């Protein structure tokens, strides 16, 4: 599994976060654990495999927010006692 962190500028409130999360879910259908933070200017999600990064970048930019950077790293599910 892969954890992806996006840097996005332009989010101002909780509705902006929801808009970004909806955009990610539409652009990456197998995205899970999708969350966004307007305070940190980030969005995160987990996928089982690869996805179209350029398509995701385009979808975010089309919403009016500014896609800045993307970082992908291996994701390990944490157990109950970790």
mmCIF file with all atom_site columns, C-alpha atoms in Angstrom:
data_model
loop_
_atom_site.group_PDB
_atom_site.id
_atom_site.type_symbol
_atom_site.label_atom_id
_atom_site.label_alt_id
_atom_site.label_comp_id
_atom_site.label_asym_id
_atom_site.label_entity_id
_atom_site.label_seq_id
_atom_site.pdbx_PDB_ins_code
_atom_site.Cartn_x
_atom_site.Cartn_y
_atom_site.Cartn_z
_atom_site.occupancy
_atom_site.B_iso_or_equiv
_atom_site.pdbx_formal_charge
_atom_site.auth_seq_id
_atom_site.auth_comp_id
_atom_site.auth_asym_id
_atom_site.auth_atom_id
_atom_site.pdbx_PDB_model_num
ATOM 1  C CA . UNK A 1 1  ? 0.000   0.000  0.000   1.00 0.00 ? 1  UNK A CA 1
ATOM 2  C CA . UNK A 1 2  ? 1.054   3.572  -0.649  1.00 0.00 ? 2  UNK A CA 1
ATOM 3  C CA . UNK A 1 3  ? 0.479   6.716  1.402   1.00 0.00 ? 3  UNK A CA 1
ATOM 4  C CA . UNK A 1 4  ? 0.325   9.896  -0.653  1.00 0.00 ? 4  UNK A CA 1
ATOM 5  C CA . UNK A 1 5  ? 0.677   13.391 0.768   1.00 0.00 ? 5  UNK A CA 1
ATOM 6  C CA . UNK A 1 6  ? -0.244  16.378 -1.388  1.00 0.00 ? 6  UNK A CA 1
ATOM 7  C CA . UNK A 1 7  ? 0.724   19.989 -0.757  1.00 0.00 ? 7  UNK A CA 1
ATOM 8  C CA . UNK A 1 8  ? -2.168  22.205 -1.826  1.00 0.00 ? 8  UNK A CA 1
ATOM 9  C CA . UNK A 1 9  ? -2.507  25.965 -1.517  1.00 0.00 ? 9  UNK A CA 1
ATOM 10 C CA . UNK A 1 10 ? -5.746  27.895 -1.351  1.00 0.00 ? 10 UNK A CA 1
ATOM 11 C CA . UNK A 1 11 ? -7.750  25.938 1.231   1.00 0.00 ? 11 UNK A CA 1
ATOM 12 C CA . UNK A 1 12 ? -9.316  28.294 3.785   1.00 0.00 ? 12 UNK A CA 1
ATOM 13 C CA . UNK A 1 13 ? -11.888 26.259 5.748   1.00 0.00 ? 13 UNK A CA 1
ATOM 14 C CA . UNK A 1 14 ? -13.526 22.896 6.378   1.00 0.00 ? 14 UNK A CA 1
ATOM 15 C CA . UNK A 1 15 ? -15.615 23.160 3.206   1.00 0.00 ? 15 UNK A CA 1
ATOM 16 C CA . UNK A 1 16 ? -12.411 23.571 1.198   1.00 0.00 ? 16 UNK A CA 1
ATOM 17 C CA . UNK A 1 17 ? -11.087 20.397 2.839   1.00 0.00 ? 17 UNK A CA 1
ATOM 18 C CA . UNK A 1 18 ? -14.271 18.535 1.917   1.00 0.00 ? 18 UNK A CA 1
ATOM 19 C CA . UNK A 1 19 ? -14.029 19.778 -1.670  1.00 0.00 ? 19 UNK A CA 1
ATOM 20 C CA . UNK A 1 20 ? -10.432 18.534 -1.954  1.00 0.00 ? 20 UNK A CA 1
ATOM 21 C CA . UNK A 1 21 ? -11.372 15.145 -0.439  1.00 0.00 ? 21 UNK A CA 1
ATOM 22 C CA . UNK A 1 22 ? -14.239 14.754 -2.931  1.00 0.00 ? 22 UNK A CA 1
ATOM 23 C CA . UNK A 1 23 ? -11.899 15.666 -5.797  1.00 0.00 ? 23 UNK A CA 1
ATOM 24 C CA . UNK A 1 24 ? -9.340  13.073 -4.668  1.00 0.00 ? 24 UNK A CA 1
ATOM 25 C CA . UNK A 1 25 ? -12.023 10.370 -4.375  1.00 0.00 ? 25 UNK A CA 1
ATOM 26 C CA . UNK A 1 26 ? -13.228 11.097 -7.925  1.00 0.00 ? 26 UNK A CA 1
ATOM 27 C CA . UNK A 1 27 ? -9.719  11.222 -9.426  1.00 0.00 ? 27 UNK A CA 1
ATOM 28 C CA . UNK A 1 28 ? -8.431  8.172  -7.503  1.00 0.00 ? 28 UNK A CA 1
ATOM 29 C CA . UNK A 1 29 ? -11.356 5.723  -7.118  1.00 0.00 ? 29 UNK A CA 1
ATOM 30 C CA . UNK A 1 30 ? -9.477  3.293  -4.834  1.00 0.00 ? 30 UNK A CA 1
ATOM 31 C CA . UNK A 1 31 ? -8.287  6.034  -2.440  1.00 0.00 ? 31 UNK A CA 1
ATOM 32 C CA . UNK A 1 32 ? -8.938  5.297  1.228   1.00 0.00 ? 32 UNK A CA 1
ATOM 33 C CA . UNK A 1 33 ? -8.409  7.246  4.461   1.00 0.00 ? 33 UNK A CA 1
ATOM 34 C CA . UNK A 1 34 ? -8.758  10.511 2.544   1.00 0.00 ? 34 UNK A CA 1
ATOM 35 C CA . UNK A 1 35 ? -8.257  13.605 4.682   1.00 0.00 ? 35 UNK A CA 1
ATOM 36 C CA . UNK A 1 36 ? -7.253  17.222 4.152   1.00 0.00 ? 36 UNK A CA 1
ATOM 37 C CA . UNK A 1 37 ? -6.059  20.043 6.393   1.00 0.00 ? 37 UNK A CA 1
ATOM 38 C CA . UNK A 1 38 ? -6.396  23.708 5.460   1.00 0.00 ? 38 UNK A CA 1
ATOM 39 C CA . UNK A 1 39 ? -4.099  24.633 8.357   1.00 0.00 ? 39 UNK A CA 1
ATOM 40 C CA . UNK A 1 40 ? -1.259  22.430 7.091   1.00 0.00 ? 40 UNK A CA 1
ATOM 41 C CA . UNK A 1 41 ? -2.123  22.917 3.377   1.00 0.00 ? 41 UNK A CA 1
ATOM 42 C CA . UNK A 1 42 ? -2.009  19.143 2.919   1.00 0.00 ? 42 UNK A CA 1
ATOM 43 C CA . UNK A 1 43 ? -4.189  16.251 1.844   1.00 0.00 ? 43 UNK A CA 1
ATOM 44 C CA . UNK A 1 44 ? -3.429  12.573 2.448   1.00 0.00 ? 44 UNK A CA 1
ATOM 45 C CA . UNK A 1 45 ? -4.796  9.274  1.229   1.00 0.00 ? 45 UNK A CA 1
ATOM 46 C CA . UNK A 1 46 ? -3.866  5.606  0.965   1.00 0.00 ? 46 UNK A CA 1
ATOM 47 C CA . UNK A 1 47 ? -4.060  3.390  -2.138  1.00 0.00 ? 47 UNK A CA 1
ATOM 48 C CA . UNK A 1 48 ? -3.364  -0.259 -2.859  1.00 0.00 ? 48 UNK A CA 1
ATOM 49 C CA . UNK A 1 49 ? -1.435  0.544  -6.029  1.00 0.00 ? 49 UNK A CA 1
ATOM 50 C CA . UNK A 1 50 ? -0.409  3.279  -8.390  1.00 0.00 ? 50 UNK A CA 1
ATOM 51 C CA . UNK A 1 51 ? -2.685  5.909  -9.911  1.00 0.00 ? 51 UNK A CA 1
ATOM 52 C CA . UNK A 1 52 ? -2.514  8.745  -12.434 1.00 0.00 ? 52 UNK A CA 1
ATOM 53 C CA . UNK A 1 53 ? -0.589  11.504 -10.619 1.00 0.00 ? 53 UNK A CA 1
ATOM 54 C CA . UNK A 1 54 ? -0.911  13.937 -13.531 1.00 0.00 ? 54 UNK A CA 1
ATOM 55 C CA . UNK A 1 55 ? -4.672  13.340 -13.659 1.00 0.00 ? 55 UNK A CA 1
ATOM 56 C CA . UNK A 1 56 ? -4.931  14.036 -9.920  1.00 0.00 ? 56 UNK A CA 1
ATOM 57 C CA . UNK A 1 57 ? -2.865  17.211 -10.264 1.00 0.00 ? 57 UNK A CA 1
ATOM 58 C CA . UNK A 1 58 ? -5.101  18.388 -13.118 1.00 0.00 ? 58 UNK A CA 1
ATOM 59 C CA . UNK A 1 59 ? -8.290  17.631 -11.162 1.00 0.00 ? 59 UNK A CA 1
ATOM 60 C CA . UNK A 1 60 ? -7.084  19.633 -8.146  1.00 0.00 ? 60 UNK A CA 1
ATOM 61 C CA . UNK A 1 61 ? -5.976  22.600 -10.246 1.00 0.00 ? 61 UNK A CA 1
ATOM 62 C CA . UNK A 1 62 ? -9.350  22.598 -12.041 1.00 0.00 ? 62 UNK A CA 1
ATOM 63 C CA . UNK A 1 63 ? -11.115 23.095 -8.686  1.00 0.00 ? 63 UNK A CA 1
ATOM 64 C CA . UNK A 1 64 ? -9.346  26.438 -8.205  1.00 0.00 ? 64 UNK A CA 1
ATOM 65 C CA . UNK A 1 65 ? -6.841  25.259 -5.609  1.00 0.00 ? 65 UNK A CA 1
ATOM 66 C CA . UNK A 1 66 ? -3.120  25.146 -6.376  1.00 0.00 ? 66 UNK A CA 1
ATOM 67 C CA . UNK A 1 67 ? -1.366  21.770 -6.515  1.00 0.00 ? 67 UNK A CA 1
ATOM 68 C CA . UNK A 1 68 ? 2.175   22.346 -5.190  1.00 0.00 ? 68 UNK A CA 1
ATOM 69 C CA . UNK A 1 69 ? 3.841   18.984 -4.564  1.00 0.00 ? 69 UNK A CA 1
ATOM 70 C CA . UNK A 1 70 ? 3.218   15.276 -4.115  1.00 0.00 ? 70 UNK A CA 1
ATOM 71 C CA . UNK A 1 71 ? 5.039   12.745 -1.938  1.00 0.00 ? 71 UNK A CA 1
ATOM 72 C CA . UNK A 1 72 ? 4.401   8.996  -1.960  1.00 0.00 ? 72 UNK A CA 1
ATOM 73 C CA . UNK A 1 73 ? 5.772   6.507  0.551   1.00 0.00 ? 73 UNK A CA 1
ATOM 74 C CA . UNK A 1 74 ? 5.049   2.923  1.617   1.00 0.00 ? 74 UNK A CA 1
ATOM 75 C CA . UNK A 1 75 ? 2.151   2.630  4.060   1.00 0.00 ? 75 UNK A CA 1
ATOM 76 C CA . UNK A 1 76 ? 2.028   0.052  6.797   1.00 0.00 ? 76 UNK A CA 1
ATOM 77 C CA . UNK A 1 77 ? -1.251  -0.518 8.540   1.00 0.00 ? 77 UNK A CA 1
ATOM 78 C CA . UNK A 1 78 ? -0.852  -0.049 12.261  1.00 0.00 ? 78 UNK A CA 1
ATOM 79 C CA . UNK A 1 79 ? -2.288  -2.708 14.499  1.00 0.00 ? 79 UNK A CA 1
ATOM 80 C CA . UNK A 1 80 ? -4.443  -2.132 17.554  1.00 0.00 ? 80 UNK A CA 1
ATOM 81 C CA . UNK A 1 81 ? -1.506  -2.102 20.006  1.00 0.00 ? 81 UNK A CA 1
ATOM 82 C CA . UNK A 1 82 ? 0.975   -0.008 17.956  1.00 0.00 ? 82 UNK A CA 1
#
